[in-house]
Short mmCIF file of C-alpha atoms and ligand atoms in Angstrom, two decimals:
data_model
loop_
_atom_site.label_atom_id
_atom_site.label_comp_id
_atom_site.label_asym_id
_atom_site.label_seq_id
_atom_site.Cartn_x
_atom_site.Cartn_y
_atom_site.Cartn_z
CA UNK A 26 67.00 165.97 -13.84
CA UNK A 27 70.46 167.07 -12.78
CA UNK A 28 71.14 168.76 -9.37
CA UNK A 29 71.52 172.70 -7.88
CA UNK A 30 73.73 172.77 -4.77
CA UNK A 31 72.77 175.76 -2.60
CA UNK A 32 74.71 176.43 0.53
CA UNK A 33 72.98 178.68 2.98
CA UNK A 34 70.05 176.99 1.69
CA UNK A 35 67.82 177.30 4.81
CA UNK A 36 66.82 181.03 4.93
CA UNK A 37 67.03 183.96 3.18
CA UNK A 38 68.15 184.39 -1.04
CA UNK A 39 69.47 180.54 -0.85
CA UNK A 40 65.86 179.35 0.16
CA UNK A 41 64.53 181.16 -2.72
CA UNK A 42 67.28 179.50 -5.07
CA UNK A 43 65.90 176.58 -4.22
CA UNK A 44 62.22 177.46 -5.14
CA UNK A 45 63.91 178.88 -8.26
CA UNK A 46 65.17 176.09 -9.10
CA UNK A 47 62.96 173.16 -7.80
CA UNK A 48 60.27 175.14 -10.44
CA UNK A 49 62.31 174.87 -13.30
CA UNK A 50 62.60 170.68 -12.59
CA UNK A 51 65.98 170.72 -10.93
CA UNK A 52 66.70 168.16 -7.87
CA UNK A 53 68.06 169.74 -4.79
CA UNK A 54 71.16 169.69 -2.12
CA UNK A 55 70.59 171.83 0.36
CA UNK A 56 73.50 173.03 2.51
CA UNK A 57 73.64 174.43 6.03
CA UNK A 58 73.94 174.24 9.53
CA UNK A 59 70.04 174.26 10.41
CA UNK A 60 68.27 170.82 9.61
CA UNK A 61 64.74 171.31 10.50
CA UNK A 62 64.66 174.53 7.99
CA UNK A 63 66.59 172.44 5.20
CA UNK A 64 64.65 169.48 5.75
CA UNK A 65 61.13 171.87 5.79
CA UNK A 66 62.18 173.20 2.42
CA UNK A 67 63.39 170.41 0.38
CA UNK A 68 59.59 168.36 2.02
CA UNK A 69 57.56 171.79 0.79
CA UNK A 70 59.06 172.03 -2.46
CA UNK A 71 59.29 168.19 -3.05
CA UNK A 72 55.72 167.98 -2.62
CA UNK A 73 54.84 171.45 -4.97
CA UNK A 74 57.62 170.11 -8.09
CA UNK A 75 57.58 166.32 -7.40
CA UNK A 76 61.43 167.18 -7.79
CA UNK A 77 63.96 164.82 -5.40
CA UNK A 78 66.20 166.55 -2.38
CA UNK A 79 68.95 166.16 -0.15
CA UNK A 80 70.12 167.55 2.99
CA UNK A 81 73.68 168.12 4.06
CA UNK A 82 74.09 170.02 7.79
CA UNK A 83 77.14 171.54 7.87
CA UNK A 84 79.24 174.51 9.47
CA UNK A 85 81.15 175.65 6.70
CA UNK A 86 83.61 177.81 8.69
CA UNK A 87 85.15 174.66 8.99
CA UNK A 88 87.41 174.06 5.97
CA UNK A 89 87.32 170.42 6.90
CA UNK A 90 83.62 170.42 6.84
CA UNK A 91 83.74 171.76 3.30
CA UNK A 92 85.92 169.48 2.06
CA UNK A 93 83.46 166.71 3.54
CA UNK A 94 80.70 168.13 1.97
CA UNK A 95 82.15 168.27 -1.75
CA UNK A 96 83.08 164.42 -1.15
CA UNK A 97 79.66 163.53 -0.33
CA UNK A 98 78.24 165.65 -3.68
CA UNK A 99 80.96 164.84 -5.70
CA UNK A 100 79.08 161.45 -7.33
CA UNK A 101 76.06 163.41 -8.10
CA UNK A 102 75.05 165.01 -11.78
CA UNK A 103 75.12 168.79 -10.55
CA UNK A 104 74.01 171.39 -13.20
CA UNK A 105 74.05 173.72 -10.65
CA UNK A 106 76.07 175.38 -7.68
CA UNK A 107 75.22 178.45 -5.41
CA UNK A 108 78.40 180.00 -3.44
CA UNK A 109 75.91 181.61 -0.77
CA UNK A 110 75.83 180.98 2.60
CA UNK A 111 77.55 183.82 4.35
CA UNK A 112 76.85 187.02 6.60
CA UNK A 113 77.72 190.40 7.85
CA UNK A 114 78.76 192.56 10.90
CA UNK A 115 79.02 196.36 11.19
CA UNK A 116 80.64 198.72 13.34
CA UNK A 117 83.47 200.75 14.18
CA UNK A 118 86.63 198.54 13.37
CA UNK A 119 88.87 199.27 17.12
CA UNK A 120 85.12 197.78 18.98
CA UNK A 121 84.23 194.86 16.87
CA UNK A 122 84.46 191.08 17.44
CA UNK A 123 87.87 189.46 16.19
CA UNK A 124 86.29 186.21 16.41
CA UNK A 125 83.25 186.82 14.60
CA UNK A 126 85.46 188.38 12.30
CA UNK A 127 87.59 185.74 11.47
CA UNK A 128 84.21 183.04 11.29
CA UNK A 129 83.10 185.19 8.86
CA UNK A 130 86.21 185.50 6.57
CA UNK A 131 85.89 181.32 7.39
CA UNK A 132 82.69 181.64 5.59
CA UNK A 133 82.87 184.20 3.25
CA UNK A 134 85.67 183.65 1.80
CA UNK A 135 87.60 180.61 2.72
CA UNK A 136 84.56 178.50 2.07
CA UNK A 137 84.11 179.90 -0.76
CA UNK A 138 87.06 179.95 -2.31
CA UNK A 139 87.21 176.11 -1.81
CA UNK A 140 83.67 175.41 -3.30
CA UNK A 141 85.06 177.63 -5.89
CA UNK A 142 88.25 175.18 -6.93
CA UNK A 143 86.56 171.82 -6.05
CA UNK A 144 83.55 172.93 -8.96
CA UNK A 145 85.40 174.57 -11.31
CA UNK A 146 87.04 171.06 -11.65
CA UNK A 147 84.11 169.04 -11.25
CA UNK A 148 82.53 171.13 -13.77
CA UNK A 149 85.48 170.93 -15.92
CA UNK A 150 85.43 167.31 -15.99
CA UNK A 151 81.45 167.23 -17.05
CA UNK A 152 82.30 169.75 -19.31
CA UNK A 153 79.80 172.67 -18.16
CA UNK A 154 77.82 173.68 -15.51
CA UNK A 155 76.81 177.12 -13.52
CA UNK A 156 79.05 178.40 -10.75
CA UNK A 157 76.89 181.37 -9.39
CA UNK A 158 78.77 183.00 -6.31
CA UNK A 159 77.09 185.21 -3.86
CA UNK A 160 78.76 188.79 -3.47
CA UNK A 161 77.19 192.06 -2.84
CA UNK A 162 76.89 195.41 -3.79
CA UNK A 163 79.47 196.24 -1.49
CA UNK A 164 81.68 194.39 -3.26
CA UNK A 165 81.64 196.84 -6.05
CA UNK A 166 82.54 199.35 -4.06
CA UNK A 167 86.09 200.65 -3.10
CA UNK A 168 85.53 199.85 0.80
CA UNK A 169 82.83 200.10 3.47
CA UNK A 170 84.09 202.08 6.49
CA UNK A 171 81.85 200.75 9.25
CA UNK A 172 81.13 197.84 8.36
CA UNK A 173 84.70 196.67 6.74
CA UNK A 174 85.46 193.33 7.18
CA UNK A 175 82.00 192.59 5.19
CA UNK A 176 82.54 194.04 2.45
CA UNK A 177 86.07 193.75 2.16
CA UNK A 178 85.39 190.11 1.89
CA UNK A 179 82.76 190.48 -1.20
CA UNK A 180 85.43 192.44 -2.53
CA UNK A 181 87.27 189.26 -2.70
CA UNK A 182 83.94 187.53 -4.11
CA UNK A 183 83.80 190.06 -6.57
CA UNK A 184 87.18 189.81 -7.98
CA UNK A 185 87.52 186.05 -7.38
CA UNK A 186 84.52 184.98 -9.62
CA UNK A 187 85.76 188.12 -12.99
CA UNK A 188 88.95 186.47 -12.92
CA UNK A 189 87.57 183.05 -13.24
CA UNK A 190 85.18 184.15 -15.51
CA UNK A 191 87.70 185.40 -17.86
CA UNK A 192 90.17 182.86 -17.64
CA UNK A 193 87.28 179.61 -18.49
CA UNK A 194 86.00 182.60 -21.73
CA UNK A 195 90.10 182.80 -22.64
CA UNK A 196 89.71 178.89 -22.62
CA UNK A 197 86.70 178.78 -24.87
CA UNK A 198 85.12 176.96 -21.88
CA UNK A 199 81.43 175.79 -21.45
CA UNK A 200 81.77 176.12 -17.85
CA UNK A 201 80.19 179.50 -16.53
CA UNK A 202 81.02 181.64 -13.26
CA UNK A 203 79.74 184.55 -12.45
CA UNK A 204 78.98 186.85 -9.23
CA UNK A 205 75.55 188.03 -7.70
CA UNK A 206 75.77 191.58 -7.01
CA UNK A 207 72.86 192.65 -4.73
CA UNK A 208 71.91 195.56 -2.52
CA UNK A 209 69.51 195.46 0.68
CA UNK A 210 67.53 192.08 0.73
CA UNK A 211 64.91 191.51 3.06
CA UNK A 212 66.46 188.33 4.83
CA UNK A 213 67.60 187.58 7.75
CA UNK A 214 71.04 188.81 7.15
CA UNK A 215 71.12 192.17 9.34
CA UNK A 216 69.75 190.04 12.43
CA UNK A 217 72.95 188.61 11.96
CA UNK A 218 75.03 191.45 11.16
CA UNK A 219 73.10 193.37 13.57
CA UNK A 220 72.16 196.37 11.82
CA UNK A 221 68.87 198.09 9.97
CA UNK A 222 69.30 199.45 6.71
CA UNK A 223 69.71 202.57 5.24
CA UNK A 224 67.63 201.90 2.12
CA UNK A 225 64.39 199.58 1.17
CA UNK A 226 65.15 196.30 0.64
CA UNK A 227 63.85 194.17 -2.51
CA UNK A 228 62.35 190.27 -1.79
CA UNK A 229 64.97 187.40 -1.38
CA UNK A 230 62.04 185.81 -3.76
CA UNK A 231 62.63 188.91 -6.62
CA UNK A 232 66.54 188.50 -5.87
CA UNK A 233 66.83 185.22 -6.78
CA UNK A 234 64.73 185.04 -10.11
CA UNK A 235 66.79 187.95 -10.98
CA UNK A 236 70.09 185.93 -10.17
CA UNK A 237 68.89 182.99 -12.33
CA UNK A 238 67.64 184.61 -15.41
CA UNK A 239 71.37 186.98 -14.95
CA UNK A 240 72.90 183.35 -14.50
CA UNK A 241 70.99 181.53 -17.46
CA UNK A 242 71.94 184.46 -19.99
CA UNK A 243 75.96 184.01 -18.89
CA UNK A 244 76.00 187.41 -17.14
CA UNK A 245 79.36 188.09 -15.08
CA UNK A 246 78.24 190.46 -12.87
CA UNK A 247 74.70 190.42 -11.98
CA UNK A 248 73.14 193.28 -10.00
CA UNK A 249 69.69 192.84 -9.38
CA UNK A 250 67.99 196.42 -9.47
CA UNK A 251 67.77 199.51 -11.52
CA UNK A 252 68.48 201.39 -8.17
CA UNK A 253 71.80 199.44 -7.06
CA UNK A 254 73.05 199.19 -11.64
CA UNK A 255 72.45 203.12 -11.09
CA UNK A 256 74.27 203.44 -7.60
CA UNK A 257 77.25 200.93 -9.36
CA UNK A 258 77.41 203.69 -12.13
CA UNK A 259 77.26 206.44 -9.75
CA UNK A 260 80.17 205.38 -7.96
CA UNK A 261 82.02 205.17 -11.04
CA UNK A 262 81.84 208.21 -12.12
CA UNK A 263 82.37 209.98 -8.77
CA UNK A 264 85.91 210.00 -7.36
CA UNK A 265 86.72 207.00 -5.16
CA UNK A 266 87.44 208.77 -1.70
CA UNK A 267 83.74 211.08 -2.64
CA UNK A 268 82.67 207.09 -2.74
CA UNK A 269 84.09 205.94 0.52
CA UNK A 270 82.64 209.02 2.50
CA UNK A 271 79.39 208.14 0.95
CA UNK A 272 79.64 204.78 1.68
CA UNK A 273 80.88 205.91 5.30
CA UNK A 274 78.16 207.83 5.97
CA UNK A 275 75.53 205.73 4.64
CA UNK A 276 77.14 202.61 7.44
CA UNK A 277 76.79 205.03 10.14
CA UNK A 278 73.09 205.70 9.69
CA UNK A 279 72.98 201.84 9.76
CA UNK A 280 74.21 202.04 12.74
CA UNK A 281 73.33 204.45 14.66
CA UNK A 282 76.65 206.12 15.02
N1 LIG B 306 70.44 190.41 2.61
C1 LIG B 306 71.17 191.28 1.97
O1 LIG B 306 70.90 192.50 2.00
C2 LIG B 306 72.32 190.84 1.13
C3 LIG B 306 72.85 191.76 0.18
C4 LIG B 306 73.93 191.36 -0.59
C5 LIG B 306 74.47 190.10 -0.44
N2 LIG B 306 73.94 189.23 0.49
C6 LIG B 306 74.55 187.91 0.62
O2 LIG B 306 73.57 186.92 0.39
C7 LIG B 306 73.99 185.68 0.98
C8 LIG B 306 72.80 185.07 1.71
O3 LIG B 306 72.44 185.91 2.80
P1 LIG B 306 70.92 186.26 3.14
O4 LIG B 306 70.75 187.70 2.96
O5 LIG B 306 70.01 185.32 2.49
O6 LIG B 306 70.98 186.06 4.75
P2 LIG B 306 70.41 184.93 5.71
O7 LIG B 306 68.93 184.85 5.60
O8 LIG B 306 71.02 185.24 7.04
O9 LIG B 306 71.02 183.57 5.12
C9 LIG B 306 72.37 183.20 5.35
C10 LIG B 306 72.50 181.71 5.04
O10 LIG B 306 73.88 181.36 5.22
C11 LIG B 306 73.94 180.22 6.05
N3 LIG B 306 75.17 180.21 6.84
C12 LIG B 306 75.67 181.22 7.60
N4 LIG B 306 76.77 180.79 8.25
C13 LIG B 306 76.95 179.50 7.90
C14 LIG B 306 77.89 178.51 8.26
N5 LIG B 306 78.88 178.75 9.15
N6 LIG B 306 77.79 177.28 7.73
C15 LIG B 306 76.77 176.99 6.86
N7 LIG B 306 75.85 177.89 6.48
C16 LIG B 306 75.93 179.11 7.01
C17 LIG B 306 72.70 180.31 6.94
O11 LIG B 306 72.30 179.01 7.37
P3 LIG B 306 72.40 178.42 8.88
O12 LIG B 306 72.25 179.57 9.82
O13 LIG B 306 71.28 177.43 8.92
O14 LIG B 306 73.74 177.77 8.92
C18 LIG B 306 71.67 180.87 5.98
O15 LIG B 306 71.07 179.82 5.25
C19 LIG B 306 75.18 186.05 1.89
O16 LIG B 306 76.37 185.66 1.25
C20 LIG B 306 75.09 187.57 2.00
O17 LIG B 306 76.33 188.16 2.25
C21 LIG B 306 72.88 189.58 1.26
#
């Protein structure tokens, strides 16, 4: 069977793309920076879908760490690749950390962004495969006072991974990319980002089946709940400043502000 590439593979919505995926036959390449948890999954779900794995420890807020990485994938037959590994920080803009910050636009975006170019020619050259990037809810929206930075890079996810989309469909193109649009997930991505929040989350487990059927029927933009499709609409229809109080506020409660 042919390979999905997850990075951020060892917690979280990328753990459960792997236990998506393992089920459905696929061999595995797990990507991130903690070993033991990469090398727990792949042995777990090894032993459950007799399916084969591979670990790769990186830090990819290093852009030559990245590049590594796609060298050392490059020669396998990869059906499959998951833009996820990221993560989040809120607060007031003046009083957060520049350098956390920046590692996260490392991450988030730059990261990213190369994963994006290496597969989109790799895939190119096989002549299809799935490119699923990892955005957010936030991304959909016009900007997240309070907790900026984050979503202004989904933003970037978000309109990164239409453009490609339309460009490989104006090609006629096998290849597919599309984004992953979700609101709260129970991970642990707000450990990180350091914040509670303002609404239930759904299971990283429910996200990710979500994001693979949205992913196997070609969908661009995949959000994974009735409550967040209604909240996208919502916003829509409501004028964008309304949106970016709402938003505000909503950050704030997060926060305890
Ligand atoms: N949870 C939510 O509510 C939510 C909602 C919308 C979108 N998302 C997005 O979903 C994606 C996955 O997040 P999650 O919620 O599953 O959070 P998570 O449990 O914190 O997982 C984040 C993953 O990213 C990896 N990662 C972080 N920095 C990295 C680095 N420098 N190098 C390599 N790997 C790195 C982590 O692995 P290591 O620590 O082992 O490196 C971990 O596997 C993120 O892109 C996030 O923005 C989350």
């Amino acid at each position: 069977m042919s390979y999905a590439v997850i990075t951020g593979a060892s917690s979280g919505i990328g753990k459960h793309f792997a236990a998506v995926c393992a089920s459905q036959g696929y061999d595995l390449i797990l990507i991130a920076r903690r070993k033991e948890a990469l090398e727990e999954i792949g042995k777990v779900l090894s032993e459950r879908h007799g399916i084969e794995y591979k670990v790769l420890v990186a830090d990819l807020s290093d852009m030559e760490e990245v590049k590594k990485t796609y060298e050392e994938i490059k020669s396998f037959d990869i059906d499959i690749f998951f833009n996820n590994a990221g993560l989040g920080d809120a607060g007031r803009f003046t009083e957060t950390d520049l350098q956390k910050e920046l590692f996260m636009i490392d991450v988030n975006i730059k990261a990213l962004h190369a994963f994006t170019k290496y597969m989109l020619s790799y895939f190119k050259d096989r002549g299809e495969g799935y490119l699923l990037n990892v955005g957010s809810s936030a991304g959909l929206l016009p900007a997240g006072p309070f907790m900026a930075t984050y979503y202004a890079s989904k933003s970037y996810v978000v309109s990164l991974s239409r453009a490609l989309a339309e460009e490989l469909k104006q090609e006629g193109s096998r290849v597919y990319v599309g984004v992953l649009c979700p609101g709260p997930v129970n991970t642990e991505f707000n450990d990180v980002a350091n914040v509670e929040f303002a609404l239930p989350g759904i299971s990283a487990s429910d996200c990710a089946k979500a994001a693979y059927r949205g992913m196997k029927k070609r969908q661009t933009v995949i959000v994974p709940t009735a409550t967040m499709k209604l909240a996208r609409l919502g916003s829509r229809l409501l004028p964008e400043p309304l949106t970016v109080k709402i938003t505000a506020h909503q950050q704030k409660k997060k926060k305890g502000l």
